[in-house]
């Protein structure tokens, strides 16, 4: 007999052990998040994008859903086949790294995941800029000595600028321009 | 020669009669195309609840049925009902002289029993909840969990016994609506077998079922998930786990029904001679219960190998199962294995006709799929199944696009899903 406290589960996945803290699964999680950062994607597209087995991707999707990192954007039915499309709950990296931090005491892993995300995105943008020099781009790193209170003020202006950038989106356009922001302490 | 009479009444009820000369018992049953497949997330479990409501004489205001069932019980008639994913069936088996009574019981079930006593409705809900709790505590759920993994929690993936909160909150008026829209003549098959006179039996059928109003049946469009997936429950406090590696059988599977059964028999027949049983149980001692099974529905199906094993053995058992499947796909089977499987299937085809209850179920299940069972044709299909048909079925079914897994117990989810790959 099975001593399950779950009387009935509509969920197809019910996990109670720490195997969900596996690093390999985190890599797949990161790739799912990265894919969804550019646009929503179906299960099939996420499997292709991650290169992982469909079963592991489904497991990771379920975990990301339960941790409110992604959500179902839409479902479609064609010829009796149901397809789900997912999107990020938020493109704010805080939420993504909060998810990573919540799994035990894996702070190092959380840092890595956020950094990995940024590096991967930056690498893509920089590569595209070199290949398409005619398209607008800014690749610049600026390091100054400054009081943190003044950085706070600048941060508010930067956030306004980011909002302005976001508001410029035109869903009918095919090209995606990226604007990655990393503002923070470089050395103490 | 195995012969059947098959026809329709004017109201759309399909009737199948099969005469078995010289036997002293008859069996009759009705198959209604209403099962968990037709339910929603909010109503999952209603078909099974309806089966309970209509079968028990306790639940209905229909006094005639109460009298019938008193006589049925007094006369030693056996009866039962079952809900599946695609249909619900009720059958009665008794001495030849009981045919009139048995048909009366069936007619009342489908036509007159829906006037349910409200207090009894609530009690029956409690009974069904207890059945569901018992089901979810047992390893037997693994077969349905496999379908759920392969097809999603919808259509043929839905669990028959249903969702316990749904059952508790079920509404009598809604149950009646489902009965009205699905318990219709055109949506049903009446089966009678025994030493029957076709003309006399037809008269009885017309007398009892012609009044069944020819009303419209609810419509349904099949929907399943785009790809097979996983069902994992590793929150169970138990020393053993039950696992199942499953494969989708897609819409053309009926053309491959016999090669699939041959493959299933060679790989996982519960006798000790099949490949996977030999490997996992006899050579490695890792499981006692291990076998293959197929689940067949109108337009789709599932093939799976399941095992119950100690938690620490789960990954090893999966590796061995996957290894044997891969070996079969790459190396095929021996002539002796194929011949043995064919003999087993031929024997099973004949054996099931020797038990009247199994016999009627087989006819009924065939009728629902719009097939008319013929023993001669079934054996012919087994005998003429070629190596090429088996080989092409192996290649078509055992691939990464079709595979899923269900597991309940304690195990590492990430490791399990990584092992399921072709």
PDB file of C-alpha atoms in Angstrom, chain B residues 33-34 37-40 155 174 177-178 180-182 184 186-187 215-222:
ATOM      1  CA  UNK B  33     -20.097   5.417 -24.482  1.00  0.00           C
ATOM      2  CA  UNK B  34     -19.623   7.558 -21.408  1.00  0.00           C
ATOM      3  CA  UNK B  37     -12.491  10.714 -21.363  1.00  0.00           C
ATOM      4  CA  UNK B  38     -15.593  12.864 -21.801  1.00  0.00           C
ATOM      5  CA  UNK B  39     -15.196  14.702 -18.508  1.00  0.00           C
ATOM      6  CA  UNK B  40     -13.535  18.000 -17.623  1.00  0.00           C
ATOM      7  CA  UNK B 155      -9.184  12.788 -22.627  1.00  0.00           C
ATOM      8  CA  UNK B 174     -25.601  17.821 -13.326  1.00  0.00           C
ATOM      9  CA  UNK B 177     -27.831  16.094 -17.365  1.00  0.00           C
ATOM     10  CA  UNK B 178     -24.924  13.786 -18.153  1.00  0.00           C
ATOM     11  CA  UNK B 180     -29.731  12.496 -20.370  1.00  0.00           C
ATOM     12  CA  UNK B 181     -27.085  13.512 -22.860  1.00  0.00           C
ATOM     13  CA  UNK B 182     -25.008  10.331 -22.936  1.00  0.00           C
ATOM     14  CA  UNK B 184     -28.968   7.454 -25.358  1.00  0.00           C
ATOM     15  CA  UNK B 186     -27.421   5.745 -30.426  1.00  0.00           C
ATOM     16  CA  UNK B 187     -24.599   5.953 -27.874  1.00  0.00           C
ATOM     17  CA  UNK B 215     -32.426  11.673 -28.301  1.00  0.00           C
ATOM     18  CA  UNK B 216     -29.292  13.510 -29.326  1.00  0.00           C
ATOM     19  CA  UNK B 217     -26.029  12.512 -27.702  1.00  0.00           C
ATOM     20  CA  UNK B 218     -23.592  15.083 -26.392  1.00  0.00           C
ATOM     21  CA  UNK B 219     -20.777  15.905 -28.748  1.00  0.00           C
ATOM     22  CA  UNK B 220     -17.118  15.543 -27.957  1.00  0.00           C
ATOM     23  CA  UNK B 221     -13.881  16.436 -29.699  1.00  0.00           C
ATOM     24  CA  UNK B 222     -10.770  14.521 -28.732  1.00  0.00           C
TER      25      UNK B 222
END
